[in-house]
PDB file of C-alpha atoms in Angstrom:
ATOM      1  CA  UNK A   1     106.214 -69.055  16.229  1.00 87.00           C
ATOM      2  CA  UNK A   2     107.595 -69.560  19.726  1.00 93.00           C
ATOM      3  CA  UNK A   3     108.895 -66.256  21.076  1.00 96.00           C
ATOM      4  CA  UNK A   4     106.830 -63.070  21.342  1.00 97.00           C
ATOM      5  CA  UNK A   5     108.255 -59.796  22.648  1.00 95.00           C
ATOM      6  CA  UNK A   6     105.820 -57.432  24.361  1.00 95.00           C
ATOM      7  CA  UNK A   7     107.342 -54.018  25.223  1.00 91.00           C
ATOM      8  CA  UNK A   8     104.977 -52.026  27.411  1.00 88.00           C
ATOM      9  CA  UNK A   9     104.850 -48.715  29.231  1.00 78.00           C
ATOM     10  CA  UNK A  10     102.855 -47.481  32.179  1.00 69.00           C
ATOM     11  CA  UNK A  11      99.769 -46.138  30.383  1.00 73.00           C
ATOM     12  CA  UNK A  12      96.265 -47.571  30.350  1.00 71.00           C
ATOM     13  CA  UNK A  13      96.708 -49.257  26.962  1.00 80.00           C
ATOM     14  CA  UNK A  14      99.510 -51.521  28.198  1.00 88.00           C
ATOM     15  CA  UNK A  15      97.342 -53.922  30.208  1.00 91.00           C
ATOM     16  CA  UNK A  16      95.008 -54.442  27.243  1.00 91.00           C
ATOM     17  CA  UNK A  17      97.997 -55.064  24.954  1.00 92.00           C
ATOM     18  CA  UNK A  18      99.421 -57.611  27.393  1.00 95.00           C
ATOM     19  CA  UNK A  19      96.109 -59.488  27.660  1.00 96.00           C
ATOM     20  CA  UNK A  20      95.831 -59.532  23.869  1.00 96.00           C
ATOM     21  CA  UNK A  21      99.379 -60.904  23.621  1.00 97.00           C
ATOM     22  CA  UNK A  22      98.615 -63.614  26.202  1.00 98.00           C
ATOM     23  CA  UNK A  23      95.477 -64.711  24.343  1.00 97.00           C
ATOM     24  CA  UNK A  24      97.405 -64.736  21.066  1.00 97.00           C
ATOM     25  CA  UNK A  25     100.357 -66.633  22.560  1.00 97.00           C
ATOM     26  CA  UNK A  26      98.076 -69.286  24.054  1.00 97.00           C
ATOM     27  CA  UNK A  27      96.830 -70.237  20.577  1.00 96.00           C
ATOM     28  CA  UNK A  28     100.396 -70.747  19.316  1.00 96.00           C
ATOM     29  CA  UNK A  29     101.773 -72.217  22.555  1.00 96.00           C
ATOM     30  CA  UNK A  30     104.331 -69.404  22.474  1.00 97.00           C
ATOM     31  CA  UNK A  31     106.395 -67.793  25.210  1.00 97.00           C
ATOM     32  CA  UNK A  32     106.043 -64.095  26.047  1.00 97.00           C
ATOM     33  CA  UNK A  33     108.966 -61.865  26.933  1.00 96.00           C
ATOM     34  CA  UNK A  34     107.419 -58.899  28.721  1.00 95.00           C
ATOM     35  CA  UNK A  35     109.806 -55.957  29.000  1.00 92.00           C
ATOM     36  CA  UNK A  36     109.826 -52.424  30.313  1.00 89.00           C
ATOM     37  CA  UNK A  37     112.762 -50.258  29.273  1.00 83.00           C
ATOM     38  CA  UNK A  38     113.736 -47.331  31.482  1.00 79.00           C
ATOM     39  CA  UNK A  39     116.453 -44.689  31.314  1.00 72.00           C
ATOM     40  CA  UNK A  40     117.989 -42.769  34.192  1.00 62.00           C
ATOM     41  CA  UNK A  41     118.485 -39.005  34.039  1.00 61.00           C
ATOM     42  CA  UNK A  42     122.021 -37.808  34.610  1.00 58.00           C
ATOM     43  CA  UNK A  43     122.138 -36.101  37.988  1.00 56.00           C
ATOM     44  CA  UNK A  44     125.473 -34.808  39.245  1.00 53.00           C
ATOM     45  CA  UNK A  45     126.031 -34.762  42.984  1.00 53.00           C
ATOM     46  CA  UNK A  46     122.774 -36.598  43.714  1.00 52.00           C
ATOM     47  CA  UNK A  47     122.350 -38.436  46.992  1.00 49.00           C
ATOM     48  CA  UNK A  48     119.730 -40.941  45.901  1.00 56.00           C
ATOM     49  CA  UNK A  49     120.593 -43.881  43.706  1.00 74.00           C
ATOM     50  CA  UNK A  50     118.489 -42.924  40.700  1.00 75.00           C
ATOM     51  CA  UNK A  51     119.129 -46.208  38.877  1.00 75.00           C
ATOM     52  CA  UNK A  52     117.772 -48.233  41.766  1.00 81.00           C
ATOM     53  CA  UNK A  53     114.677 -46.051  42.004  1.00 82.00           C
ATOM     54  CA  UNK A  54     114.002 -46.289  38.261  1.00 82.00           C
ATOM     55  CA  UNK A  55     114.507 -50.055  38.278  1.00 85.00           C
ATOM     56  CA  UNK A  56     112.182 -50.436  41.257  1.00 87.00           C
ATOM     57  CA  UNK A  57     109.490 -48.364  39.546  1.00 88.00           C
ATOM     58  CA  UNK A  58     109.944 -50.338  36.332  1.00 88.00           C
ATOM     59  CA  UNK A  59     109.444 -53.645  38.152  1.00 90.00           C
ATOM     60  CA  UNK A  60     106.361 -52.208  39.867  1.00 91.00           C
ATOM     61  CA  UNK A  61     104.883 -51.298  36.457  1.00 90.00           C
ATOM     62  CA  UNK A  62     105.275 -54.862  35.193  1.00 92.00           C
ATOM     63  CA  UNK A  63     103.909 -56.335  38.414  1.00 93.00           C
ATOM     64  CA  UNK A  64     100.868 -54.062  38.267  1.00 92.00           C
ATOM     65  CA  UNK A  65     100.041 -55.066  34.681  1.00 93.00           C
ATOM     66  CA  UNK A  66     100.444 -58.770  35.462  1.00 95.00           C
ATOM     67  CA  UNK A  67      97.971 -58.473  38.343  1.00 94.00           C
ATOM     68  CA  UNK A  68      95.289 -57.226  35.969  1.00 94.00           C
ATOM     69  CA  UNK A  69      95.440 -59.964  33.320  1.00 95.00           C
ATOM     70  CA  UNK A  70      94.425 -63.593  32.967  1.00 97.00           C
ATOM     71  CA  UNK A  71      97.738 -65.379  32.340  1.00 96.00           C
ATOM     72  CA  UNK A  72      96.066 -68.559  31.010  1.00 96.00           C
ATOM     73  CA  UNK A  73      99.119 -70.678  31.866  1.00 95.00           C
ATOM     74  CA  UNK A  74     101.169 -68.876  29.209  1.00 97.00           C
ATOM     75  CA  UNK A  75     104.886 -68.804  29.988  1.00 97.00           C
ATOM     76  CA  UNK A  76     105.692 -65.125  30.662  1.00 97.00           C
ATOM     77  CA  UNK A  77     109.257 -63.974  31.287  1.00 95.00           C
ATOM     78  CA  UNK A  78     109.546 -60.438  32.674  1.00 94.00           C
ATOM     79  CA  UNK A  79     112.488 -58.111  32.485  1.00 90.00           C
ATOM     80  CA  UNK A  80     113.252 -54.482  33.287  1.00 88.00           C
ATOM     81  CA  UNK A  81     116.066 -53.039  31.224  1.00 83.00           C
ATOM     82  CA  UNK A  82     118.030 -49.840  31.390  1.00 81.00           C
ATOM     83  CA  UNK A  83     118.694 -48.308  28.018  1.00 70.00           C
ATOM     84  CA  UNK A  84     119.147 -44.818  26.665  1.00 66.00           C
ATOM     85  CA  UNK A  85     117.641 -45.995  23.378  1.00 74.00           C
ATOM     86  CA  UNK A  86     114.538 -48.184  23.633  1.00 78.00           C
ATOM     87  CA  UNK A  87     114.867 -49.273  20.001  1.00 80.00           C
ATOM     88  CA  UNK A  88     118.542 -50.290  20.334  1.00 83.00           C
ATOM     89  CA  UNK A  89     117.662 -52.265  23.454  1.00 83.00           C
ATOM     90  CA  UNK A  90     114.811 -54.049  21.677  1.00 85.00           C
ATOM     91  CA  UNK A  91     117.056 -54.843  18.710  1.00 85.00           C
ATOM     92  CA  UNK A  92     119.503 -56.559  21.044  1.00 86.00           C
ATOM     93  CA  UNK A  93     116.676 -58.534  22.635  1.00 87.00           C
ATOM     94  CA  UNK A  94     115.386 -59.619  19.236  1.00 88.00           C
ATOM     95  CA  UNK A  95     118.749 -61.186  18.410  1.00 87.00           C
ATOM     96  CA  UNK A  96     119.387 -62.621  21.865  1.00 90.00           C
ATOM     97  CA  UNK A  97     115.963 -64.221  22.299  1.00 91.00           C
ATOM     98  CA  UNK A  98     115.265 -65.132  18.662  1.00 92.00           C
ATOM     99  CA  UNK A  99     112.031 -63.164  18.672  1.00 94.00           C
ATOM    100  CA  UNK A 100     109.431 -64.158  16.060  1.00 95.00           C
ATOM    101  CA  UNK A 101     106.917 -61.359  16.645  1.00 95.00           C
ATOM    102  CA  UNK A 102     106.590 -58.085  18.540  1.00 94.00           C
ATOM    103  CA  UNK A 103     103.134 -57.217  19.872  1.00 95.00           C
ATOM    104  CA  UNK A 104     102.818 -53.528  20.686  1.00 89.00           C
ATOM    105  CA  UNK A 105     100.146 -51.003  21.548  1.00 84.00           C
ATOM    106  CA  UNK A 106      99.247 -48.321  19.032  1.00 78.00           C
ATOM    107  CA  UNK A 107     100.086 -45.719  21.677  1.00 60.00           C
ATOM    108  CA  UNK A 108     102.659 -46.392  24.331  1.00 51.00           C
ATOM    109  CA  UNK A 109     104.033 -42.903  24.723  1.00 51.00           C
ATOM    110  CA  UNK A 110     102.048 -39.881  25.794  1.00 52.00           C
ATOM    111  CA  UNK A 111      98.348 -39.136  25.819  1.00 51.00           C
ATOM    112  CA  UNK A 112      97.902 -37.092  22.642  1.00 50.00           C
ATOM    113  CA  UNK A 113      94.422 -38.040  21.456  1.00 53.00           C
ATOM    114  CA  UNK A 114      95.294 -36.915  17.924  1.00 48.00           C
ATOM    115  CA  UNK A 115      97.846 -39.720  17.518  1.00 47.00           C
ATOM    116  CA  UNK A 116      96.931 -43.217  16.312  1.00 50.00           C
ATOM    117  CA  UNK A 117     100.409 -44.816  16.367  1.00 57.00           C
ATOM    118  CA  UNK A 118     102.814 -43.285  18.884  1.00 57.00           C
ATOM    119  CA  UNK A 119     106.498 -42.577  18.410  1.00 64.00           C
ATOM    120  CA  UNK A 120     107.854 -45.668  20.198  1.00 69.00           C
ATOM    121  CA  UNK A 121     105.693 -48.089  18.239  1.00 71.00           C
ATOM    122  CA  UNK A 122     106.425 -46.106  15.077  1.00 71.00           C
ATOM    123  CA  UNK A 123     110.148 -46.524  15.664  1.00 75.00           C
ATOM    124  CA  UNK A 124     109.725 -50.225  16.368  1.00 80.00           C
ATOM    125  CA  UNK A 125     108.031 -50.615  12.995  1.00 77.00           C
ATOM    126  CA  UNK A 126     110.654 -48.562  11.163  1.00 76.00           C
ATOM    127  CA  UNK A 127     113.851 -49.757  12.788  1.00 77.00           C
ATOM    128  CA  UNK A 128     113.467 -53.433  13.720  1.00 81.00           C
ATOM    129  CA  UNK A 129     113.529 -56.418  11.382  1.00 85.00           C
ATOM    130  CA  UNK A 130     110.900 -58.418  13.276  1.00 91.00           C
ATOM    131  CA  UNK A 131     107.203 -58.481  12.285  1.00 93.00           C
ATOM    132  CA  UNK A 132     105.038 -56.257  14.472  1.00 92.00           C
ATOM    133  CA  UNK A 133     101.402 -56.763  15.451  1.00 94.00           C
ATOM    134  CA  UNK A 134      99.897 -53.409  16.456  1.00 89.00           C
ATOM    135  CA  UNK A 135      96.956 -53.647  18.857  1.00 90.00           C
ATOM    136  CA  UNK A 136      94.530 -50.699  19.041  1.00 85.00           C
ATOM    137  CA  UNK A 137      93.416 -49.698  22.527  1.00 80.00           C
ATOM    138  CA  UNK A 138      90.421 -51.549  23.973  1.00 81.00           C
ATOM    139  CA  UNK A 139      90.527 -54.221  21.250  1.00 88.00           C
ATOM    140  CA  UNK A 140      90.005 -57.725  22.643  1.00 93.00           C
ATOM    141  CA  UNK A 141      91.546 -60.792  21.042  1.00 95.00           C
ATOM    142  CA  UNK A 142      89.409 -62.903  18.751  1.00 93.00           C
ATOM    143  CA  UNK A 143      90.260 -65.603  16.196  1.00 93.00           C
ATOM    144  CA  UNK A 144      91.497 -64.130  12.923  1.00 94.00           C
ATOM    145  CA  UNK A 145      89.154 -65.763  10.455  1.00 95.00           C
ATOM    146  CA  UNK A 146      89.363 -63.054   7.776  1.00 95.00           C
ATOM    147  CA  UNK A 147      92.551 -61.219   6.892  1.00 95.00           C
ATOM    148  CA  UNK A 148      92.789 -58.246   4.555  1.00 92.00           C
ATOM    149  CA  UNK A 149      96.277 -58.030   3.096  1.00 91.00           C
ATOM    150  CA  UNK A 150      97.175 -54.879   1.220  1.00 85.00           C
ATOM    151  CA  UNK A 151     100.032 -54.472  -1.234  1.00 83.00           C
ATOM    152  CA  UNK A 152     101.110 -52.263  -4.083  1.00 78.00           C
ATOM    153  CA  UNK A 153     103.797 -54.421  -5.637  1.00 78.00           C
ATOM    154  CA  UNK A 154     103.247 -58.166  -5.882  1.00 80.00           C
ATOM    155  CA  UNK A 155     107.000 -58.709  -5.896  1.00 80.00           C
ATOM    156  CA  UNK A 156     108.379 -60.227  -2.687  1.00 82.00           C
ATOM    157  CA  UNK A 157     112.108 -60.918  -2.736  1.00 79.00           C
ATOM    158  CA  UNK A 158     112.191 -63.200   0.297  1.00 82.00           C
ATOM    159  CA  UNK A 159     109.448 -65.808   0.686  1.00 79.00           C
ATOM    160  CA  UNK A 160     110.243 -65.955   4.427  1.00 88.00           C
ATOM    161  CA  UNK A 161     108.575 -62.540   4.657  1.00 89.00           C
ATOM    162  CA  UNK A 162     105.264 -64.383   4.418  1.00 92.00           C
ATOM    163  CA  UNK A 163     106.036 -67.119   6.977  1.00 93.00           C
ATOM    164  CA  UNK A 164     104.237 -65.489   9.895  1.00 95.00           C
ATOM    165  CA  UNK A 165     101.174 -64.629   7.820  1.00 95.00           C
ATOM    166  CA  UNK A 166     100.934 -68.201   6.542  1.00 95.00           C
ATOM    167  CA  UNK A 167     101.353 -69.505  10.091  1.00 95.00           C
ATOM    168  CA  UNK A 168      98.468 -67.324  11.310  1.00 96.00           C
ATOM    169  CA  UNK A 169      96.310 -68.326   8.317  1.00 96.00           C
ATOM    170  CA  UNK A 170      96.800 -72.030   8.989  1.00 96.00           C
ATOM    171  CA  UNK A 171      96.367 -71.782  12.761  1.00 96.00           C
ATOM    172  CA  UNK A 172      93.014 -69.994  12.498  1.00 96.00           C
ATOM    173  CA  UNK A 173      91.899 -71.595   9.209  1.00 96.00           C
ATOM    174  CA  UNK A 174      91.602 -68.031   7.959  1.00 96.00           C
ATOM    175  CA  UNK A 175      90.945 -66.643   4.519  1.00 96.00           C
ATOM    176  CA  UNK A 176      93.209 -63.973   3.049  1.00 95.00           C
ATOM    177  CA  UNK A 177      91.716 -61.414   0.694  1.00 93.00           C
ATOM    178  CA  UNK A 178      94.392 -59.486  -1.149  1.00 91.00           C
ATOM    179  CA  UNK A 179      93.836 -55.828  -1.961  1.00 87.00           C
ATOM    180  CA  UNK A 180      96.279 -54.696  -4.633  1.00 84.00           C
ATOM    181  CA  UNK A 181      96.330 -50.945  -4.974  1.00 80.00           C
ATOM    182  CA  UNK A 182      97.300 -49.505  -8.337  1.00 79.00           C
ATOM    183  CA  UNK A 183      98.985 -46.149  -7.780  1.00 74.00           C
ATOM    184  CA  UNK A 184     100.099 -43.664 -10.459  1.00 73.00           C
ATOM    185  CA  UNK A 185     103.747 -44.821 -10.253  1.00 73.00           C
ATOM    186  CA  UNK A 186     103.006 -48.557 -10.377  1.00 70.00           C
ATOM    187  CA  UNK A 187     105.111 -50.470 -12.907  1.00 74.00           C
ATOM    188  CA  UNK A 188     103.943 -53.416 -14.989  1.00 74.00           C
ATOM    189  CA  UNK A 189     106.228 -55.841 -13.118  1.00 76.00           C
ATOM    190  CA  UNK A 190     104.529 -54.885  -9.852  1.00 75.00           C
ATOM    191  CA  UNK A 191     101.286 -56.426 -11.062  1.00 77.00           C
ATOM    192  CA  UNK A 192     102.833 -59.910 -11.068  1.00 80.00           C
ATOM    193  CA  UNK A 193     102.042 -61.697  -7.786  1.00 84.00           C
ATOM    194  CA  UNK A 194     104.557 -63.714  -5.846  1.00 84.00           C
ATOM    195  CA  UNK A 195     103.632 -67.389  -6.371  1.00 89.00           C
ATOM    196  CA  UNK A 196     103.625 -68.265  -2.667  1.00 90.00           C
ATOM    197  CA  UNK A 197     101.383 -65.333  -1.836  1.00 89.00           C
ATOM    198  CA  UNK A 198      99.047 -66.135  -4.711  1.00 89.00           C
ATOM    199  CA  UNK A 199      98.667 -69.730  -3.501  1.00 92.00           C
ATOM    200  CA  UNK A 200      97.417 -68.572  -0.091  1.00 93.00           C
ATOM    201  CA  UNK A 201      94.859 -65.929  -1.049  1.00 92.00           C
ATOM    202  CA  UNK A 202      91.143 -66.540  -1.466  1.00 93.00           C
ATOM    203  CA  UNK A 203      90.322 -63.404  -3.446  1.00 90.00           C
ATOM    204  CA  UNK A 204      92.215 -60.691  -5.306  1.00 87.00           C
ATOM    205  CA  UNK A 205      90.663 -57.236  -5.237  1.00 84.00           C
ATOM    206  CA  UNK A 206      92.307 -54.660  -7.528  1.00 80.00           C
ATOM    207  CA  UNK A 207      91.698 -50.979  -6.895  1.00 80.00           C
ATOM    208  CA  UNK A 208      93.113 -47.660  -8.056  1.00 78.00           C
ATOM    209  CA  UNK A 209      94.079 -44.990  -5.530  1.00 74.00           C
ATOM    210  CA  UNK A 210      96.644 -42.261  -5.065  1.00 67.00           C
ATOM    211  CA  UNK A 211      98.227 -44.160  -2.160  1.00 68.00           C
ATOM    212  CA  UNK A 212      98.054 -47.628  -0.613  1.00 67.00           C
ATOM    213  CA  UNK A 213      96.614 -46.481   2.695  1.00 67.00           C
ATOM    214  CA  UNK A 214      93.800 -44.656   0.894  1.00 71.00           C
ATOM    215  CA  UNK A 215      92.974 -47.964  -0.736  1.00 73.00           C
ATOM    216  CA  UNK A 216      92.857 -49.607   2.692  1.00 75.00           C
ATOM    217  CA  UNK A 217      90.499 -46.961   4.038  1.00 72.00           C
ATOM    218  CA  UNK A 218      88.181 -47.460   1.078  1.00 74.00           C
ATOM    219  CA  UNK A 219      87.830 -51.207   1.594  1.00 76.00           C
ATOM    220  CA  UNK A 220      87.979 -51.586   5.388  1.00 75.00           C
ATOM    221  CA  UNK A 221      84.232 -51.476   5.974  1.00 74.00           C
ATOM    222  CA  UNK A 222      83.440 -53.491   2.882  1.00 77.00           C
ATOM    223  CA  UNK A 223      85.797 -56.329   3.787  1.00 79.00           C
ATOM    224  CA  UNK A 224      85.269 -56.155   7.589  1.00 85.00           C
ATOM    225  CA  UNK A 225      88.424 -58.161   8.376  1.00 90.00           C
ATOM    226  CA  UNK A 226      89.674 -59.407  11.739  1.00 93.00           C
ATOM    227  CA  UNK A 227      93.199 -58.271  10.889  1.00 93.00           C
ATOM    228  CA  UNK A 228      94.924 -56.029   8.341  1.00 90.00           C
ATOM    229  CA  UNK A 229      98.298 -57.129   7.001  1.00 91.00           C
ATOM    230  CA  UNK A 230     100.848 -54.983   5.172  1.00 87.00           C
ATOM    231  CA  UNK A 231     104.488 -55.328   4.210  1.00 85.00           C
ATOM    232  CA  UNK A 232     106.816 -52.639   5.490  1.00 77.00           C
ATOM    233  CA  UNK A 233     109.172 -51.732   2.665  1.00 67.00           C
ATOM    234  CA  UNK A 234     111.643 -48.899   2.253  1.00 59.00           C
ATOM    235  CA  UNK A 235     109.209 -47.458  -0.228  1.00 49.00           C
ATOM    236  CA  UNK A 236     105.635 -48.506   0.257  1.00 50.00           C
ATOM    237  CA  UNK A 237     102.708 -48.587   2.671  1.00 51.00           C
ATOM    238  CA  UNK A 238     102.488 -45.534   4.940  1.00 52.00           C
ATOM    239  CA  UNK A 239     105.792 -44.206   3.580  1.00 54.00           C
ATOM    240  CA  UNK A 240     104.884 -40.588   4.215  1.00 48.00           C
ATOM    241  CA  UNK A 241     102.996 -41.364   7.414  1.00 47.00           C
ATOM    242  CA  UNK A 242     106.053 -42.920   9.069  1.00 48.00           C
ATOM    243  CA  UNK A 243     108.334 -39.967   8.287  1.00 50.00           C
ATOM    244  CA  UNK A 244     107.495 -38.363  11.635  1.00 53.00           C
ATOM    245  CA  UNK A 245     107.659 -41.749  13.460  1.00 50.00           C
ATOM    246  CA  UNK A 246     103.990 -41.285  14.327  1.00 48.00           C
ATOM    247  CA  UNK A 247     100.678 -41.793  12.562  1.00 51.00           C
ATOM    248  CA  UNK A 248      98.029 -39.160  13.143  1.00 46.00           C
ATOM    249  CA  UNK A 249      94.385 -40.191  13.412  1.00 44.00           C
ATOM    250  CA  UNK A 250      93.473 -37.676  10.742  1.00 39.00           C
ATOM    251  CA  UNK A 251      95.667 -39.665   8.302  1.00 44.00           C
ATOM    252  CA  UNK A 252      94.840 -43.198   9.350  1.00 50.00           C
ATOM    253  CA  UNK A 253      93.017 -44.941  12.184  1.00 52.00           C
ATOM    254  CA  UNK A 254      91.723 -48.456  12.621  1.00 59.00           C
ATOM    255  CA  UNK A 255      90.128 -50.484  15.391  1.00 76.00           C
ATOM    256  CA  UNK A 256      91.467 -53.647  13.754  1.00 84.00           C
ATOM    257  CA  UNK A 257      94.850 -55.200  14.649  1.00 91.00           C
ATOM    258  CA  UNK A 258      97.506 -54.380  12.059  1.00 90.00           C
ATOM    259  CA  UNK A 259     100.235 -56.902  11.214  1.00 93.00           C
ATOM    260  CA  UNK A 260     103.325 -55.333   9.672  1.00 90.00           C
ATOM    261  CA  UNK A 261     105.587 -57.825   7.907  1.00 91.00           C
ATOM    262  CA  UNK A 262     109.126 -56.830   7.017  1.00 81.00           C
ATOM    263  CA  UNK A 263     110.105 -56.716   3.359  1.00 67.00           C
ATOM    264  CA  UNK A 264     113.576 -56.147   1.951  1.00 53.00           C
ATOM    265  CA  UNK A 265     112.853 -53.364  -0.543  1.00 46.00           C
TER     266      UNK A 265
END
């Protein structure tokens, strides 16, 4: 893992997310691409150069965040980008820079205290093909010694889906406890574990729940992990929660970093 993309906004959570990303990147000797995406309103007959003003403000936001963090000699490349679609802009960056991981705040848009994962981060999870590490506000980085991975189906079509998780496990000498949630629609073939995944877990914990995220909630306190890991599939974890591109606190909330790997089905 060499290239980490950190998209940030202007809110209070951004500085904490950046510091977390720096601490994480230092362990892996990775480079950080810190970006702020801005869009200019269409103003007809305006005298001021709106693009220049927006770009200036965007650069000021990045500069302000960088002043507040300990850079720890991590290589940080900064960029302000104009784009009418933040997600489309990030997709282009992912391809151009060969991004291995996106580290994002749970909330980078708005101040609604009822929201756990905001719309921008929700869209990043839904619409990009890069793994995403979601950092709750005020959470400081610490070594990930215990990882709780949650799945419904043990079938994983592409073994490369697990590459980042295995990398993190080996770097921190972590243990992975696998929570497999049996839901009413689970098929027999789903109970068969991918061989690569099975070889890296320390413990398998089966449970029965209506949904995967309910299974996570049930075992969070019991397992007390340093990180939660899930696979984002077209049909799977948080399926209904992501429909509105946001996750409400009433549905799910965690003070533990959440790693979302990208599956193919």
